[in-house]
mmCIF file of C-alpha atoms and ligand atoms in Angstrom:
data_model
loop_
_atom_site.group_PDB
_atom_site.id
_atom_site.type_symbol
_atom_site.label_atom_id
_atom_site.label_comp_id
_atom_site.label_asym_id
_atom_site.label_seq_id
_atom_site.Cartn_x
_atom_site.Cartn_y
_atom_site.Cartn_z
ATOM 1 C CA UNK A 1 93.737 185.299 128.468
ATOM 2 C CA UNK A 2 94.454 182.535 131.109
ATOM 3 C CA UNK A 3 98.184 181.702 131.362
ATOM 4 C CA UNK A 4 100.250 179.620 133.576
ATOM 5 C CA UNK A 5 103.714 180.922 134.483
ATOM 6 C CA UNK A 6 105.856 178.017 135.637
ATOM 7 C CA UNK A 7 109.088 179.218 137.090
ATOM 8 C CA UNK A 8 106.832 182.344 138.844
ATOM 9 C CA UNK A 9 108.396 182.509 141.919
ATOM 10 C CA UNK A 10 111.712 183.153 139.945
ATOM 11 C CA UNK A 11 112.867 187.124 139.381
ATOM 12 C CA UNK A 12 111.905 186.965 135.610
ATOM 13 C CA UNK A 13 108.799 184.870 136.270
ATOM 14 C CA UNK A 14 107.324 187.476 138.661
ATOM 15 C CA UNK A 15 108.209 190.393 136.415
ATOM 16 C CA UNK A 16 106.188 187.861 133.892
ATOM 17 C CA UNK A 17 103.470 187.436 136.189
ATOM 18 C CA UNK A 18 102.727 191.704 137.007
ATOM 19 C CA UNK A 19 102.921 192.801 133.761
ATOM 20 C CA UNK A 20 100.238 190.148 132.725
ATOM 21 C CA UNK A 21 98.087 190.921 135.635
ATOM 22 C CA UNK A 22 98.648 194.759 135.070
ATOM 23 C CA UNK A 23 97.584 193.636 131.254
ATOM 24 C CA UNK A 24 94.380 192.664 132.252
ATOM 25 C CA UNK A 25 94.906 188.599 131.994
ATOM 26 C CA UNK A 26 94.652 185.800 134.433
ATOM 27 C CA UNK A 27 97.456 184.215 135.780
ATOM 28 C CA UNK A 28 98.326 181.000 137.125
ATOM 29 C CA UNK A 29 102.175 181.206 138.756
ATOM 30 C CA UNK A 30 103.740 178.211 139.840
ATOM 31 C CA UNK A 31 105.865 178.025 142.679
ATOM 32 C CA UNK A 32 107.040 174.737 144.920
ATOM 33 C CA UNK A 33 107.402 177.480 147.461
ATOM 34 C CA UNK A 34 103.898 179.408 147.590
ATOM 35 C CA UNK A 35 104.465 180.729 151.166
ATOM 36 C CA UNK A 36 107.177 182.960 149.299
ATOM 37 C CA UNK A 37 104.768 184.480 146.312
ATOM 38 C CA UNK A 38 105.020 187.853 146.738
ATOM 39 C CA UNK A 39 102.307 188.765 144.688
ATOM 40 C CA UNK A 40 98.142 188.570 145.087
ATOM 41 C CA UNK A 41 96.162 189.727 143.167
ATOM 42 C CA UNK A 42 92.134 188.706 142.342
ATOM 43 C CA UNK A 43 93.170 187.293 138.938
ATOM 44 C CA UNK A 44 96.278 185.702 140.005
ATOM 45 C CA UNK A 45 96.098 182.210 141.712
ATOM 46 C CA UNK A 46 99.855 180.510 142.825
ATOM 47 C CA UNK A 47 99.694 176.950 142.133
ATOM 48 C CA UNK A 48 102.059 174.560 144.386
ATOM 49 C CA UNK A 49 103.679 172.275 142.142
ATOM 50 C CA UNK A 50 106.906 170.592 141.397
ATOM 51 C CA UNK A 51 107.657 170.240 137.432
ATOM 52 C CA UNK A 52 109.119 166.681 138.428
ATOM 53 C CA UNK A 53 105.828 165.826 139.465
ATOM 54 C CA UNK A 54 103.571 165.252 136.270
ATOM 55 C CA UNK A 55 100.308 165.204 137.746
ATOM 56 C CA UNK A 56 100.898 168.400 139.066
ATOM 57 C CA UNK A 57 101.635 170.171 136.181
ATOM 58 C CA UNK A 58 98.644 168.688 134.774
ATOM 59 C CA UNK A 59 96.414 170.267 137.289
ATOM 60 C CA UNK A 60 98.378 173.823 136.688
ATOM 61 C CA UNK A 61 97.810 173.545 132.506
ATOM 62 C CA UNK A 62 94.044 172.048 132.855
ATOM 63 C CA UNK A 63 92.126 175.160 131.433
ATOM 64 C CA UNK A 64 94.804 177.632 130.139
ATOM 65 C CA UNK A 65 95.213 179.311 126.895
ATOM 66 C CA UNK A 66 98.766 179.364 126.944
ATOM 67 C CA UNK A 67 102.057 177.956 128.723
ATOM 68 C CA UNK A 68 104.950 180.182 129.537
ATOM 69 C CA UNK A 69 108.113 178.662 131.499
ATOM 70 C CA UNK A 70 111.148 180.794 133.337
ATOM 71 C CA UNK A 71 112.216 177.667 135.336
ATOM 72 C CA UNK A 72 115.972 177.961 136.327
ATOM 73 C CA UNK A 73 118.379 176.372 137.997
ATOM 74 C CA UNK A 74 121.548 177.929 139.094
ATOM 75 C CA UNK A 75 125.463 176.637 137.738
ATOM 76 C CA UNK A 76 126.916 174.022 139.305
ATOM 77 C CA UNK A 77 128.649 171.367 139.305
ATOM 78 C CA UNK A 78 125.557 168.505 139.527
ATOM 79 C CA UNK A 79 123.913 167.381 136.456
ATOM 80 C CA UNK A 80 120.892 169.233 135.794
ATOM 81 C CA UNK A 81 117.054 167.111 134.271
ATOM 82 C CA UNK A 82 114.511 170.408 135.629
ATOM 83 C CA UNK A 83 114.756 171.916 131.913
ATOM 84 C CA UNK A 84 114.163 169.040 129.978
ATOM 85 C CA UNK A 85 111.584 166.741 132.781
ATOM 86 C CA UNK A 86 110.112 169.788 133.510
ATOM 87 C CA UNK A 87 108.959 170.468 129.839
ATOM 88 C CA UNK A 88 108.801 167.292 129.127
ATOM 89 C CA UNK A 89 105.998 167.235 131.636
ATOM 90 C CA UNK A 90 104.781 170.468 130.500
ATOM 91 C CA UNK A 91 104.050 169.286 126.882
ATOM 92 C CA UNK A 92 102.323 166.333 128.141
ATOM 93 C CA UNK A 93 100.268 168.214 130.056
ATOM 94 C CA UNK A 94 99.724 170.488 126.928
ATOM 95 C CA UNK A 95 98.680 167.510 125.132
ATOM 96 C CA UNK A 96 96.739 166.205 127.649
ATOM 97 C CA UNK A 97 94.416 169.589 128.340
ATOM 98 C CA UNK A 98 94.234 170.687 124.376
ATOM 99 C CA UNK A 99 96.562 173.435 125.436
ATOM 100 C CA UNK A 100 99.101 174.650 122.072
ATOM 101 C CA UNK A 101 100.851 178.037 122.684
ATOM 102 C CA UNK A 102 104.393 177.523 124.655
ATOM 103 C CA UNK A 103 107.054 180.683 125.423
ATOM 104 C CA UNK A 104 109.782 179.639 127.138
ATOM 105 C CA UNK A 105 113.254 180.416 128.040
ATOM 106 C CA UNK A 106 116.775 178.839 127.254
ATOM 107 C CA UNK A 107 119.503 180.755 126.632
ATOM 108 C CA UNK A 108 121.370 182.942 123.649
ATOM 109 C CA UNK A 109 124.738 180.716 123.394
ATOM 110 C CA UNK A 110 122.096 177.992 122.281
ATOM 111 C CA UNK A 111 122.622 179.832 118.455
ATOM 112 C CA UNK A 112 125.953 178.120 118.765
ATOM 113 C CA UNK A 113 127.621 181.020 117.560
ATOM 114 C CA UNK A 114 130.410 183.513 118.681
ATOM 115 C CA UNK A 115 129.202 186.855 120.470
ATOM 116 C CA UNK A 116 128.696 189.208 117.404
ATOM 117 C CA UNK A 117 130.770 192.663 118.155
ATOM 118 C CA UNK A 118 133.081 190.570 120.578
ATOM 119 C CA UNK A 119 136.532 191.203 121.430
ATOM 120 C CA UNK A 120 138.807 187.999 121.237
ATOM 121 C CA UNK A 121 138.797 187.668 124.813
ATOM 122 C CA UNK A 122 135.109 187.247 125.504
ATOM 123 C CA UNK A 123 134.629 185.050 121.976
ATOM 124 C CA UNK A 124 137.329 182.467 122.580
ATOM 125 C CA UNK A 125 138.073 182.888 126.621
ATOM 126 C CA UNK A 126 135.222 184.161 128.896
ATOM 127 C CA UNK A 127 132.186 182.781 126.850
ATOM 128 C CA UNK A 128 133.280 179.215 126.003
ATOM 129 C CA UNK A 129 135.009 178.358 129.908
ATOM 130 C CA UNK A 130 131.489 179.451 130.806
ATOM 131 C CA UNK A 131 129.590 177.574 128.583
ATOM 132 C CA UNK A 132 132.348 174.376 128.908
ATOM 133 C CA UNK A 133 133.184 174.664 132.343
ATOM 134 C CA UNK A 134 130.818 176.750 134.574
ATOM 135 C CA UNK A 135 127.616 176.551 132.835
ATOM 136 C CA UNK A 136 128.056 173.026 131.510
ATOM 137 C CA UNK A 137 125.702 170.772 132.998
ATOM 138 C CA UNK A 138 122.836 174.207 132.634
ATOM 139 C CA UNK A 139 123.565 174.330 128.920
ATOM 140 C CA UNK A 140 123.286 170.558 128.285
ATOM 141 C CA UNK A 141 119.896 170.380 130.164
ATOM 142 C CA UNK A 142 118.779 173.700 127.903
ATOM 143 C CA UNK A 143 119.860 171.987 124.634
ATOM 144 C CA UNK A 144 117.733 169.148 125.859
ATOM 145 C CA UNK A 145 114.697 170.941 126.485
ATOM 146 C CA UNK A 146 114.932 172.608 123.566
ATOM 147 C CA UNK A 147 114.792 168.921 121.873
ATOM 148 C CA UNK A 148 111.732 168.343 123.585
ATOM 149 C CA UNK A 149 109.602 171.684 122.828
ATOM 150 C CA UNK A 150 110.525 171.124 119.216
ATOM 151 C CA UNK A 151 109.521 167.889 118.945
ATOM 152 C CA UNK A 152 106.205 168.387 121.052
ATOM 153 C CA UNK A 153 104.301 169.410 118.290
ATOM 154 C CA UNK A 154 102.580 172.735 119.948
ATOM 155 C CA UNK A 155 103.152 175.504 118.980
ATOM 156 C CA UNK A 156 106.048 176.976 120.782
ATOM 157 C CA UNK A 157 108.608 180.004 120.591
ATOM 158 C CA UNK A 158 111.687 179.819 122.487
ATOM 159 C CA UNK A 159 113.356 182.765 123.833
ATOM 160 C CA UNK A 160 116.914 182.831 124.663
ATOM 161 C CA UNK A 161 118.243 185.925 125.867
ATOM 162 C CA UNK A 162 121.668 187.467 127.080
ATOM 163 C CA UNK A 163 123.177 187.794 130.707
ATOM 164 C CA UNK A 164 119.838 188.619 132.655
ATOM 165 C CA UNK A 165 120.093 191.742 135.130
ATOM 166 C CA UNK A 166 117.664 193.510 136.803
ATOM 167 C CA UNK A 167 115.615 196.291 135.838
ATOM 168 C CA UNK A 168 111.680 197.377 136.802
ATOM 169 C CA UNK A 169 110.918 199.038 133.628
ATOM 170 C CA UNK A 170 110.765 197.697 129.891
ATOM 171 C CA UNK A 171 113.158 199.065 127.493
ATOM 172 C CA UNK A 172 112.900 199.563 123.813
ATOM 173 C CA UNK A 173 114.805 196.023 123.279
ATOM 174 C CA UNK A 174 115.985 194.421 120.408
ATOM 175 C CA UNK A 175 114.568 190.691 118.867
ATOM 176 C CA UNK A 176 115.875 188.657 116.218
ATOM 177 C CA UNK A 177 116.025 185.530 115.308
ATOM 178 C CA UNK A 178 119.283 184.907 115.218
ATOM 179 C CA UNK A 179 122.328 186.071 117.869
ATOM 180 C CA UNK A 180 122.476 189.570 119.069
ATOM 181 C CA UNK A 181 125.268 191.920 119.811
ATOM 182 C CA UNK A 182 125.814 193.001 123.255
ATOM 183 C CA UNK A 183 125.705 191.253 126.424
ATOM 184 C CA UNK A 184 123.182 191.684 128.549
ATOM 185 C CA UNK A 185 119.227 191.600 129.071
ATOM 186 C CA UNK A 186 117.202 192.992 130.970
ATOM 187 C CA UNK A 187 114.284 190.800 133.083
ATOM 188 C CA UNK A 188 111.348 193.726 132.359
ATOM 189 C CA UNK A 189 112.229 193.015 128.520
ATOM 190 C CA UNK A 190 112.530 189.691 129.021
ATOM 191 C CA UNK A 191 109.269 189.274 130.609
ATOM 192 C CA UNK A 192 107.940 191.671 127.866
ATOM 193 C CA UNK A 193 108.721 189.203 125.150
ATOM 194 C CA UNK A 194 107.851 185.980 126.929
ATOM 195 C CA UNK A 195 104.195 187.320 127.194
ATOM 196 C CA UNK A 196 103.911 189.320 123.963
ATOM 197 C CA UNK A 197 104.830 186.339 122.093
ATOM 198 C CA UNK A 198 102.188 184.129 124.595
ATOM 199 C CA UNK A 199 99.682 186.782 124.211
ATOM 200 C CA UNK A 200 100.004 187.240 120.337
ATOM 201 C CA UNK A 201 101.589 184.134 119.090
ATOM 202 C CA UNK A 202 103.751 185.291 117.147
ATOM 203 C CA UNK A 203 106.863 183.796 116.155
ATOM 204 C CA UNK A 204 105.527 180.663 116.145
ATOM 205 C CA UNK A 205 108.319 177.777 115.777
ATOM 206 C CA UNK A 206 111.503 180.441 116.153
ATOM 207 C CA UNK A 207 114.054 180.982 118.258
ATOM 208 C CA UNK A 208 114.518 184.445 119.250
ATOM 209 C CA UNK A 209 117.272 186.524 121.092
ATOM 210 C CA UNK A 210 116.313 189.793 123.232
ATOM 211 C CA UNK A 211 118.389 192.060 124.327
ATOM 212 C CA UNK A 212 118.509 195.490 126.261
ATOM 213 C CA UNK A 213 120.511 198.245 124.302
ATOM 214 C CA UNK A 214 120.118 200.828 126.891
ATOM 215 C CA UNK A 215 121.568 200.787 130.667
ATOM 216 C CA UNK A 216 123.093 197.837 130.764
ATOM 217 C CA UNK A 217 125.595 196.753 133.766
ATOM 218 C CA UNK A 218 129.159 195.986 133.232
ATOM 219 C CA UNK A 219 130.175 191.867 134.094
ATOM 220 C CA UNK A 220 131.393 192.882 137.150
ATOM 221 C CA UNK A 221 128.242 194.311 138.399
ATOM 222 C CA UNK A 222 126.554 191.192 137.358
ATOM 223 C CA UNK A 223 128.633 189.096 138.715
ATOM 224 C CA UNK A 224 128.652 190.795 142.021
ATOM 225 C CA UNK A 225 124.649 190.809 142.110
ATOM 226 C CA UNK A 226 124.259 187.427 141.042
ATOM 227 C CA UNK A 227 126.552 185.938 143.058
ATOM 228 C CA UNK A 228 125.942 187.802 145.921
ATOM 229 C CA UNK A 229 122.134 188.665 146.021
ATOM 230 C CA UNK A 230 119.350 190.163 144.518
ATOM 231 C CA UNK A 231 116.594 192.692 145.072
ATOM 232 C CA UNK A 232 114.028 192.269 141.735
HETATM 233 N N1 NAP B 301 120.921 184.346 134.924
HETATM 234 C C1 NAP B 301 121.259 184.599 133.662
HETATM 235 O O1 NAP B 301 122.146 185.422 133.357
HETATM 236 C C2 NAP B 301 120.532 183.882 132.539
HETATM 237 C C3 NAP B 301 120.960 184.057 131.232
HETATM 238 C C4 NAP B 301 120.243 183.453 130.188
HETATM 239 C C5 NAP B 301 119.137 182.681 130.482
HETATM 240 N N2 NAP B 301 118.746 182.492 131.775
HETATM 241 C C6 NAP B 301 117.540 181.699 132.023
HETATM 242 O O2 NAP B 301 116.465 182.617 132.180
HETATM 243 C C7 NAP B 301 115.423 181.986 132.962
HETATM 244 C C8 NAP B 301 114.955 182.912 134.071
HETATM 245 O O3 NAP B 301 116.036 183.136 134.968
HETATM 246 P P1 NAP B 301 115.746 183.767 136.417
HETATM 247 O O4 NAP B 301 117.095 184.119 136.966
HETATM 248 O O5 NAP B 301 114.703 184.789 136.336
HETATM 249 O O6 NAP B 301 115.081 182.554 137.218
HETATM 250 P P2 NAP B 301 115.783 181.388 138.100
HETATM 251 O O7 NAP B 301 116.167 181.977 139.397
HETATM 252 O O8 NAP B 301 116.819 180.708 137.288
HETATM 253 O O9 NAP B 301 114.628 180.282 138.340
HETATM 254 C C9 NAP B 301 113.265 180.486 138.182
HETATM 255 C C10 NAP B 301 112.466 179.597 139.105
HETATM 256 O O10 NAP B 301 112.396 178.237 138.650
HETATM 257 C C11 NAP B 301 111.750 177.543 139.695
HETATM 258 N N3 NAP B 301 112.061 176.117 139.713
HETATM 259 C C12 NAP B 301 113.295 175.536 139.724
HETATM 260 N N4 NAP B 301 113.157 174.188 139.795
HETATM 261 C C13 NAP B 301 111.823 173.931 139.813
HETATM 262 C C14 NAP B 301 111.049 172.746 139.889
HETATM 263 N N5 NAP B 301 111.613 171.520 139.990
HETATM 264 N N6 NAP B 301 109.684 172.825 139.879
HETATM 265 C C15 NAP B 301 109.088 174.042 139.804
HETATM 266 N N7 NAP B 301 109.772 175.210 139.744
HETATM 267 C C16 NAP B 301 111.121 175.151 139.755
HETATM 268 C C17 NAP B 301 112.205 178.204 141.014
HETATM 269 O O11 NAP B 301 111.056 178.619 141.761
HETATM 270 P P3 NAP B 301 110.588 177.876 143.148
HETATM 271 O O12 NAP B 301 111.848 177.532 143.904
HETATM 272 O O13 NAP B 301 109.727 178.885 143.824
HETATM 273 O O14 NAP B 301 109.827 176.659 142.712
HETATM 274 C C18 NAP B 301 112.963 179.452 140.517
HETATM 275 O O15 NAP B 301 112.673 180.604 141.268
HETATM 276 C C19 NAP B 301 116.012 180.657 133.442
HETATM 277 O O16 NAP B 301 115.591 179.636 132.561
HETATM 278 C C20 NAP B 301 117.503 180.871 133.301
HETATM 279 O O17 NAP B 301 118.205 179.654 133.123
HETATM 280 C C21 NAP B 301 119.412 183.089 132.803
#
């Protein structure tokens, strides 16, 4: 298949973009920094574009047989628009190139329910000053997007998965459709999902949590890599 990865350059969007090269597809990974791709491959080509920039996105969907999206932006304190403009751009463009199949990425507090399995102090303290305080402006733009992809009319599957961390291997994971226990997933499973469900179109119209049930890091060690590097 021909996909576009927007978000490539990202540490889930590259894990996206090997395993579908190593599947045998053709990727197009976009990047606003294509100098940094670390990948190259004869079926991969990186695509400079900014998902602010509409016409650009346009050029990166024109011929692809399905859309899959691991933009991020970190917390902070700023108000966040790269979830929703970017797929709000990216279903235009959809539209625009008769492309229908859309995976992409929020985040598992989005089922607007407590952590199931949770202690008291991770339900009513650590999760909501994230979500409330830390996260805030991230979690607005996310319920946003996800607005947009439903209302787009293509036929889209939203993942939204746990505290990412990173691993090189896929796991046997765990999906459903509505909120998992545990914590934490991994960016190989991640990535496993995202293109499964692009490749196979699956669970079209759903919502789906993923999440690693093996190996997982305590918060400390996530906080400590994600705050203070990274080596996917
Ligand atoms: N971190 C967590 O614990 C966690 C938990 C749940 C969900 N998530 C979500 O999971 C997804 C993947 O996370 P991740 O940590 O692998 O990736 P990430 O570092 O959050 O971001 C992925 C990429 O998005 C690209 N991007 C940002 N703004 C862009 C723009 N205006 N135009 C084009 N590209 C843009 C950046 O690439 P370039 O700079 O190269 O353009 C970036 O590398 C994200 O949606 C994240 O919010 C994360």
């Amino acid at each position: 298949m021909q996909l576009v990865v927007f978000g490539a350059n990202g540490p889930t969007g590259r894990q996206v973009t090997e395993q579908a090269i190593a599947a045998g597809h053709t990727v197009t990974a976009v990047t606003r920094h294509p100098d940094t791709f670390p990948l190259s491959h004869p079926r991969l080509r990186v695509e400079a574009a900014d998902v602010l920039d509409l016409a650009a996105v346009e050029r990166a969907v024109a011929g692809q047989d399905a859309v899959i999206s691991t933009l991020g932006v970190p917390y902070g304190r700023a108000p966040v628009t790269v979830y929703s403009t970017g797929l709000t751009h990216i279903t235009q463009a959809m539209t625009e190139q008769g492309v229908h199949r859309l995976v992409c990425v929020t985040s598992t507090v989005l089922f607007g329910v407590e952590a199931p399995g949770e202690g008291f102090l991770f339900r009513k303290v650590i999760e909501p000053f994230i979500v409330r305080f830390v996260g805030h402006t991230v979690y607005e733009d996310m319920r946003r997007m996800e607005e947009v992809v439903r209302a787009s009319g293509h036929a889209w599957t939203i993942i939204r998965p746990g505290g990412l961390f990173d691993t090189r291997t896929v796991s046997d994971y765990r999906v459903a459709a509505s909120r998992l226990p545990g914590r934490f997933t991994s960016r190989a499973d991640l990535a496993h999902v995202l293109l499964s469900e692009a490749v196979s179109g699956g669970h079209v119209h759903s919502c789906l949590d993923v999440r690693t049930t093996e190996g997982t890091p305590s918060i400390l060690d996530v906080i400590r890599k994600e705050a203070f590097g990274r080596t996917a």
